Backbone as a ProteinNet text record, in pm:
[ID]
protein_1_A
[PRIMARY]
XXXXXXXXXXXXXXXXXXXXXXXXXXXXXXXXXXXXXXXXXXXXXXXXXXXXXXXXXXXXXXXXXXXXXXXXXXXXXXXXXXXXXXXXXXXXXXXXXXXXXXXXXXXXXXXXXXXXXXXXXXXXXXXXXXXXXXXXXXXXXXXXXXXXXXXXXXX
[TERTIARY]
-2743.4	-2603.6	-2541.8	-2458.2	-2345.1	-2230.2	-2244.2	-2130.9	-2034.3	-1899.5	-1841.6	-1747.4	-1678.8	-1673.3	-1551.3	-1438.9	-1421.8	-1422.2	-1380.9	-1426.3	-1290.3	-1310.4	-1228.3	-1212.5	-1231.8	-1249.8	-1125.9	-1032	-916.5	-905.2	-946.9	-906.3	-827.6	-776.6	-623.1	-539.3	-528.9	-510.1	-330.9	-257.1	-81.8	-15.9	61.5	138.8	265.4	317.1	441.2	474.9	559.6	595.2	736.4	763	901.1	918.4	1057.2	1048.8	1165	1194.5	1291.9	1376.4	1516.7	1574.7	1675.7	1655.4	1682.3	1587.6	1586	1524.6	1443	1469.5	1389.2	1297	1379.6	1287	1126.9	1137.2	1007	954.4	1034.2	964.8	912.8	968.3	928.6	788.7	774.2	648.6	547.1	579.7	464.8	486.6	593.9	576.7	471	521.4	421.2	244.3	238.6	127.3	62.3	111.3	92.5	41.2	143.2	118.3	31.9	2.7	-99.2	-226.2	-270.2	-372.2	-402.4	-296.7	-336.1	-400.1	-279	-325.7	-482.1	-512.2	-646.6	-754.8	-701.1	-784.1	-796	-732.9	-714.6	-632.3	-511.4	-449.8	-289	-289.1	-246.6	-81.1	-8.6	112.3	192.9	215.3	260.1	232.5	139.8	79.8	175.5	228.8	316.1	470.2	549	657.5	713.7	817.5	901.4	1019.5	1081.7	1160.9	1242.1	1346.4	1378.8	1510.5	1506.5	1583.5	1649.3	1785.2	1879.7	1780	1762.1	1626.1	1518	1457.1	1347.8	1345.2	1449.1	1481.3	1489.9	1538.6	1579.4	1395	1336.8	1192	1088.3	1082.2	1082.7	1114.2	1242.8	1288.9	1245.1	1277	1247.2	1074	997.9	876.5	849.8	905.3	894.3	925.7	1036.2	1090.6	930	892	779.5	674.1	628.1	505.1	542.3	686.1	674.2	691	712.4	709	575.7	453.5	310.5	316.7	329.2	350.3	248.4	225.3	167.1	43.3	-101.2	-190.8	-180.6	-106.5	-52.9	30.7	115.5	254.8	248.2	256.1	259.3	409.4	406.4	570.8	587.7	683.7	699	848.6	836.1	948	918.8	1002.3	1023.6	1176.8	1091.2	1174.9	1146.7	1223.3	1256	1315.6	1295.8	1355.8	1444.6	1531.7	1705.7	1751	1858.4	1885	1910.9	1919.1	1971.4	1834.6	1860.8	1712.3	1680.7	1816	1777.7	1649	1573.4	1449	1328.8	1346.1	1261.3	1288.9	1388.8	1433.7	1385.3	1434.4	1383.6	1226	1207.1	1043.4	955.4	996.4	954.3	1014	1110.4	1120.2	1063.6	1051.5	987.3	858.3	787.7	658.8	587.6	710.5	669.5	701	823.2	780.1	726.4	660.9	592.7	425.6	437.1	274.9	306.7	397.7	446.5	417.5	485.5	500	314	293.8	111.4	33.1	46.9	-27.2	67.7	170	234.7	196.6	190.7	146.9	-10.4	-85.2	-207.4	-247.8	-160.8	-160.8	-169	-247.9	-230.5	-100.2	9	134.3	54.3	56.8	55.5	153.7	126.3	206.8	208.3	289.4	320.9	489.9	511.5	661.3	598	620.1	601.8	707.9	686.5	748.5	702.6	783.1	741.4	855	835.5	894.9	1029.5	931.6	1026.9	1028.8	1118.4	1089.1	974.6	933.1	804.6	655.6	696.5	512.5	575.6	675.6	673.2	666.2	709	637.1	452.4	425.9	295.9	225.6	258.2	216.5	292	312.8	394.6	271	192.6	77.6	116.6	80.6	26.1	-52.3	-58	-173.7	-208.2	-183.4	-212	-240.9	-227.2	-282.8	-132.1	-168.1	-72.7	-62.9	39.1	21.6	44	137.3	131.8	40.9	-33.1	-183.2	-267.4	-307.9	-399.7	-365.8	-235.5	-173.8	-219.8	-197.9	-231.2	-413.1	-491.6	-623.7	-664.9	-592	-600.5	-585.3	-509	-439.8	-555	-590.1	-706.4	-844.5	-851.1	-963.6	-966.5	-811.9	-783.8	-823.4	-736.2	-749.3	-913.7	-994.9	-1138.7	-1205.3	-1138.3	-1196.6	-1188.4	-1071.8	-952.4	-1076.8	-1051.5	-1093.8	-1257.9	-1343.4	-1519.5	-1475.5	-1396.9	-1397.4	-1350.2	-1258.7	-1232.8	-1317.7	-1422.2	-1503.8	-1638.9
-4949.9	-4981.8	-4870.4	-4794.1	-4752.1	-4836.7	-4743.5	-4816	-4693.1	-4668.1	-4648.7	-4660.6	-4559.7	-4609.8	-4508.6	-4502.3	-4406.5	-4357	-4211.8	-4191.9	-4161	-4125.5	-4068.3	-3943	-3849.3	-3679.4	-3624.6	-3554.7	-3520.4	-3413	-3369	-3209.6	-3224.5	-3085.3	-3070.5	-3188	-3304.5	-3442.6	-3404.1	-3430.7	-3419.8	-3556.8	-3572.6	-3745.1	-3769.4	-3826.9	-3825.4	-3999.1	-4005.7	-4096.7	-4133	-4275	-4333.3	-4434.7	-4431.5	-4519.1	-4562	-4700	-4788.1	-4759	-4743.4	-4722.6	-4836.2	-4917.2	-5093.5	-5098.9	-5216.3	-5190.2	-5087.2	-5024.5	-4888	-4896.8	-4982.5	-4978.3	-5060.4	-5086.4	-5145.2	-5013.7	-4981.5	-4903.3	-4768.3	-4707.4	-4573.8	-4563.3	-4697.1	-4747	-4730.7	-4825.1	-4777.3	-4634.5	-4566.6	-4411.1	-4336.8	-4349.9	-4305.7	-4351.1	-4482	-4531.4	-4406.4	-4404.8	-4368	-4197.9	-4127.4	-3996.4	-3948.5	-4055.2	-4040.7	-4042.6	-4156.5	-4166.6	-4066.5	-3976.4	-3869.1	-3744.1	-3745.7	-3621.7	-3623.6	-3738.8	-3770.9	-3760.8	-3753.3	-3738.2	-3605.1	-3517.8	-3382.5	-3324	-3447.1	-3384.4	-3322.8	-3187.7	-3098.6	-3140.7	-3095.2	-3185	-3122.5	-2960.6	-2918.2	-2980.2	-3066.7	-3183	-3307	-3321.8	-3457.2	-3450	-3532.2	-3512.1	-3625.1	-3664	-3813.6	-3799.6	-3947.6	-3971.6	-4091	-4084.6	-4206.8	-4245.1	-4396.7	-4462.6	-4597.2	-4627.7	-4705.2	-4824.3	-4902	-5002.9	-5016.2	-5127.9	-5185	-5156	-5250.9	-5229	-5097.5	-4968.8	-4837.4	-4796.6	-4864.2	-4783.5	-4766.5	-4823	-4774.7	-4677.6	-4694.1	-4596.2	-4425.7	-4408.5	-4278.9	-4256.2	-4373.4	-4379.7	-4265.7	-4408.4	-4327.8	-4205.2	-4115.6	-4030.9	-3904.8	-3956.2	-3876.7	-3886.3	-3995.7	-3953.2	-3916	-3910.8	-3813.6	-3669.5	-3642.6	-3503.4	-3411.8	-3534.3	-3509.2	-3402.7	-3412.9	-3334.5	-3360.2	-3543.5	-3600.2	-3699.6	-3718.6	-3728.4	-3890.5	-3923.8	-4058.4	-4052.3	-4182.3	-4214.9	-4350.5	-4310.2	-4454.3	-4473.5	-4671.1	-4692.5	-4799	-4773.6	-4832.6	-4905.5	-5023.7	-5068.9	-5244.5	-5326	-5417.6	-5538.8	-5602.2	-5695.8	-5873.6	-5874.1	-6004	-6086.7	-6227.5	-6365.2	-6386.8	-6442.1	-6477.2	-6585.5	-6636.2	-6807.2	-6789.9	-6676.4	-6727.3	-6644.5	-6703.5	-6659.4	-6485.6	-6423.5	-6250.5	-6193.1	-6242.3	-6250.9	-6212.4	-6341.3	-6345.6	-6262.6	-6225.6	-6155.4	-6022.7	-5940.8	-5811.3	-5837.9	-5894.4	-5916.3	-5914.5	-6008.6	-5992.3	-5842.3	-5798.6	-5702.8	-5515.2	-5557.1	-5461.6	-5424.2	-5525.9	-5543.7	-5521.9	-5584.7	-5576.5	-5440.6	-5330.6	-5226.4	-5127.4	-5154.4	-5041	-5090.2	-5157.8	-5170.6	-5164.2	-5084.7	-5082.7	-4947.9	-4895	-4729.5	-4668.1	-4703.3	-4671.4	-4683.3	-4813.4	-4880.7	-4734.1	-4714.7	-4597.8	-4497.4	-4473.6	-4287.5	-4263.4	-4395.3	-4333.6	-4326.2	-4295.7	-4282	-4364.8	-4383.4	-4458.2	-4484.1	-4620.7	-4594.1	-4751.1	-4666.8	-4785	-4896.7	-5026.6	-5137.4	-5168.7	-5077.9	-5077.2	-5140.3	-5218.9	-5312.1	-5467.1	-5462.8	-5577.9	-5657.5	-5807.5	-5943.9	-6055.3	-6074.2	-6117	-6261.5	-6391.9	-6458.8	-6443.2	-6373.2	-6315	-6209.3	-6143.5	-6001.5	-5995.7	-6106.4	-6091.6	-6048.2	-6152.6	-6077.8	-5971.3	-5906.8	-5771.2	-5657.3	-5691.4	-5632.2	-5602.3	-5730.3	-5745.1	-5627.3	-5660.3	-5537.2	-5428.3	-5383.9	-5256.6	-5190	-5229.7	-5206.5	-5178.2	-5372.3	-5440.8	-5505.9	-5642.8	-5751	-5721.4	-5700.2	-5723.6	-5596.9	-5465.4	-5365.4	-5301.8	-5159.9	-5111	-5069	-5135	-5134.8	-5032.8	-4957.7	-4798.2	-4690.2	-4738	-4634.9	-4713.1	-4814.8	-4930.6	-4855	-4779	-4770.9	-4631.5	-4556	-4383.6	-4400.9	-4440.4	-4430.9	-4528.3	-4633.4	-4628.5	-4549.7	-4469.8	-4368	-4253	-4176.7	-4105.1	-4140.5	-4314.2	-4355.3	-4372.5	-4426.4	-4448.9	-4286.2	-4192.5	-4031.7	-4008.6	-4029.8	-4008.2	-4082.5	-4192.4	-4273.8	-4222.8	-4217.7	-4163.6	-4033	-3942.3	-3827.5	-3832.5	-3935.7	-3966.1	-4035.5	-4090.8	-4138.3	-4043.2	-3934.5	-3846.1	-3731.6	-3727.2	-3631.2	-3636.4
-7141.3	-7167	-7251.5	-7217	-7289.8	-7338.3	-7493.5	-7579.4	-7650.3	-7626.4	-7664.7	-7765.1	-7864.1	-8007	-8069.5	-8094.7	-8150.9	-8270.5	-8331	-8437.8	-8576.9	-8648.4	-8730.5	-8720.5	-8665.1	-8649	-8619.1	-8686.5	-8653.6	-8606.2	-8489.2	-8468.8	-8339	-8339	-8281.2	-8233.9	-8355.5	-8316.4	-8319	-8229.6	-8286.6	-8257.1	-8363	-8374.3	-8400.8	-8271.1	-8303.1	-8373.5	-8451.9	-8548.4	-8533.1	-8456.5	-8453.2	-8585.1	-8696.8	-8747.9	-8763.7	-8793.2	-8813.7	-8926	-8905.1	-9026	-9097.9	-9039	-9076	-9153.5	-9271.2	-9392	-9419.8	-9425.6	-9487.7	-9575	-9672.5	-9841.3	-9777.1	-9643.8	-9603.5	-9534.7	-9431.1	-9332.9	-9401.3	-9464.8	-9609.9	-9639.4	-9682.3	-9709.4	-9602	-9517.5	-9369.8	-9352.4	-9335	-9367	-9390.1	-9507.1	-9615.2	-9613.4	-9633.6	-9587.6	-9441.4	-9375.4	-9202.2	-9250.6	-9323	-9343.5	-9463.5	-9528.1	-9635.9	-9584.4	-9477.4	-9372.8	-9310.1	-9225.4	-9136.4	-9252.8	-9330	-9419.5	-9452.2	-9520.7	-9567.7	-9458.9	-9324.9	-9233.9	-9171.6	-9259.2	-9204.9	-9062.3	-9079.6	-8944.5	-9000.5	-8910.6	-9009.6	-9027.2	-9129.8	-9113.1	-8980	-8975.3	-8890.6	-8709.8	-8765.7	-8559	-8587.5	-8676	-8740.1	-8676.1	-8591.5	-8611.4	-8642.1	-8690.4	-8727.5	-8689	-8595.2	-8547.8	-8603.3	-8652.5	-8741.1	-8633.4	-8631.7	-8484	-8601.4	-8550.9	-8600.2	-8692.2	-8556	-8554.2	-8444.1	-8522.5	-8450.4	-8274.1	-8250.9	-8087.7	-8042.4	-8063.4	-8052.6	-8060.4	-8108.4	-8099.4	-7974.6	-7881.8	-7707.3	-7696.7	-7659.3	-7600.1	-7720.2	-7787	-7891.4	-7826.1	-7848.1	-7839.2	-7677.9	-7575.9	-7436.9	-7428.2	-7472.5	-7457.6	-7534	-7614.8	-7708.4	-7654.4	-7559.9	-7481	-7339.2	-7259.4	-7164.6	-7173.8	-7299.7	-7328.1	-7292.9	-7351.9	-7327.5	-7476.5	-7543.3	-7681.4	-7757.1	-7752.3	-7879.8	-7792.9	-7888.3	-7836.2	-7842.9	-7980.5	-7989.6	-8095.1	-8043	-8117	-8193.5	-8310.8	-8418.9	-8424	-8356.8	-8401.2	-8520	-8634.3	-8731	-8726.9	-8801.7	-8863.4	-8900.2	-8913.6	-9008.2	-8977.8	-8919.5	-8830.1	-8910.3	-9005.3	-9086.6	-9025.7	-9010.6	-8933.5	-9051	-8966.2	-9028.7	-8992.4	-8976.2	-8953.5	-8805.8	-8704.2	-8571.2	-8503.7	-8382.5	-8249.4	-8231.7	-8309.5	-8275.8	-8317.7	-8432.6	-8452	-8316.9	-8268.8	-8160.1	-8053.8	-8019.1	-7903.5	-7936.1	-8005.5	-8100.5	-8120.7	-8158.7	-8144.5	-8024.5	-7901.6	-7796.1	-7738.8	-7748.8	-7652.5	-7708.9	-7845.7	-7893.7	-7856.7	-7903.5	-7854.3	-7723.3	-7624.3	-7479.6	-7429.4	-7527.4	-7510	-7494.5	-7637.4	-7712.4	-7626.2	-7597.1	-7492.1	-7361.2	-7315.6	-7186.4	-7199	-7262.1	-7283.3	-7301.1	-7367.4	-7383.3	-7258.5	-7179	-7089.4	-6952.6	-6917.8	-6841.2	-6894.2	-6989.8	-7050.6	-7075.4	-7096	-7112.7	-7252.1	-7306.4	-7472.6	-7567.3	-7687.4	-7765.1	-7817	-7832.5	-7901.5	-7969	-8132.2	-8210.1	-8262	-8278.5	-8297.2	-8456.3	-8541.5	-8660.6	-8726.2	-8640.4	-8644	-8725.5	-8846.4	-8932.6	-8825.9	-8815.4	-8795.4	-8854.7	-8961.3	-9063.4	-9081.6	-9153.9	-9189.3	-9293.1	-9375.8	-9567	-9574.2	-9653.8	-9686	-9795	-9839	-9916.7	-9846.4	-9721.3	-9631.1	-9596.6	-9548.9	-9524.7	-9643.2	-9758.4	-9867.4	-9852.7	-9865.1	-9854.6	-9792.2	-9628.8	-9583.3	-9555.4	-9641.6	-9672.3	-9781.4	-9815.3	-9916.5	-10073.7	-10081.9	-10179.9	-10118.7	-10144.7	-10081.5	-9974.1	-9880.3	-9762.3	-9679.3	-9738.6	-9701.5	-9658.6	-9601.2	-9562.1	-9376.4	-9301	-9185.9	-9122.8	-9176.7	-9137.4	-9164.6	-9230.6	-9230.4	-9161.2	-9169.5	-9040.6	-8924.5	-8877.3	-8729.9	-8751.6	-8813.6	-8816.5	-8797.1	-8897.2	-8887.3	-8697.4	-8734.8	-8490.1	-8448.7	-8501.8	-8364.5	-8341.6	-8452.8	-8474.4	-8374.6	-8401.3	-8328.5	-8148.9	-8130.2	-7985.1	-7916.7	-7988	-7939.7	-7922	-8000	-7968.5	-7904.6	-7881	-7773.7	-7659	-7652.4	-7465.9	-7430.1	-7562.8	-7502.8	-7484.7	-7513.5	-7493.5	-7348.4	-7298.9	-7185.9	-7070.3	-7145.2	-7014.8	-7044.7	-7114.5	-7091.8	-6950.2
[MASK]
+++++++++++++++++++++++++++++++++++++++++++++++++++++++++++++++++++++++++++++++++++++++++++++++++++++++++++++++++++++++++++++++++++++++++++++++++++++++++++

């Protein structure tokens, strides 16, 4: 039996980075989180690019547009989608989601799912890293791993 695994090994890894500019004081954070991860993983900043999009919803499309370029080996998407008193919540939620795994599953590419949907702006604090870790570096250290996966399978 073969088992496949990927690794942490960053070489000539390049990442493109969509983020939400609707709450910010959240998404900054996954930012940061995301580029503190790569750095620490030795991927060089100059392989880094960031794309900052209105909101949440706007992150597809930026996304798609960054892996048909074929530029980036994978694309971490960020942002921070808080429930409010009417159904836009859910809608933005589903269609984000059903994006951003649309776009990966067509390109081949890892596109990470770093869009907090959260009840409060307190769990999205949370994971913004305090308690609950930080979800934008969780999504950078995937991305690293998906890339060494992809590429043990197309070897």
């Amino acid at each position: 039996m073969n088992t496949y695994e990927g690794n942490l090994v960053a070489n000539n890894i390049k990442i493109g980075i969509v983020v939400a500019r609707f709450n910010e004081f959240i998404t900054s954070k996954l930012l940061s989180g995301a580029l503190d991860n790569l750095k620490r993983e030795n991927v060089n900043e100059e392989d880094i690019e960031v794309a900052w999009v209105p909101g949440a919803f706007e992150i597809p499309l930026i996304a798609s547009k960054m892996a048909k370029s074929k530029k980036y080996d994978a694309i971490i998407c960020l942002g921070a989608v808080i429930r409010g008193n009417t159904s836009h919540y859910d809608y933005v939620c589903s269609e984000v989601s059903k994006g951003i795994a649309q776009i990966s599953l067509n390109s081949e590419i890892p596109v990470m799912f770093g869009v907090l949907t959260t009840d409060t702006i307190e769990q999205a604090i949370e994971r913004a890293g305090t308690k609950a870790g930080n979800k934008g570096s969780e999504c950078a250290q995937g991305a690293i791993e998906m890339v060494n996966l992809i590429r043990t399978l197309d070897a």
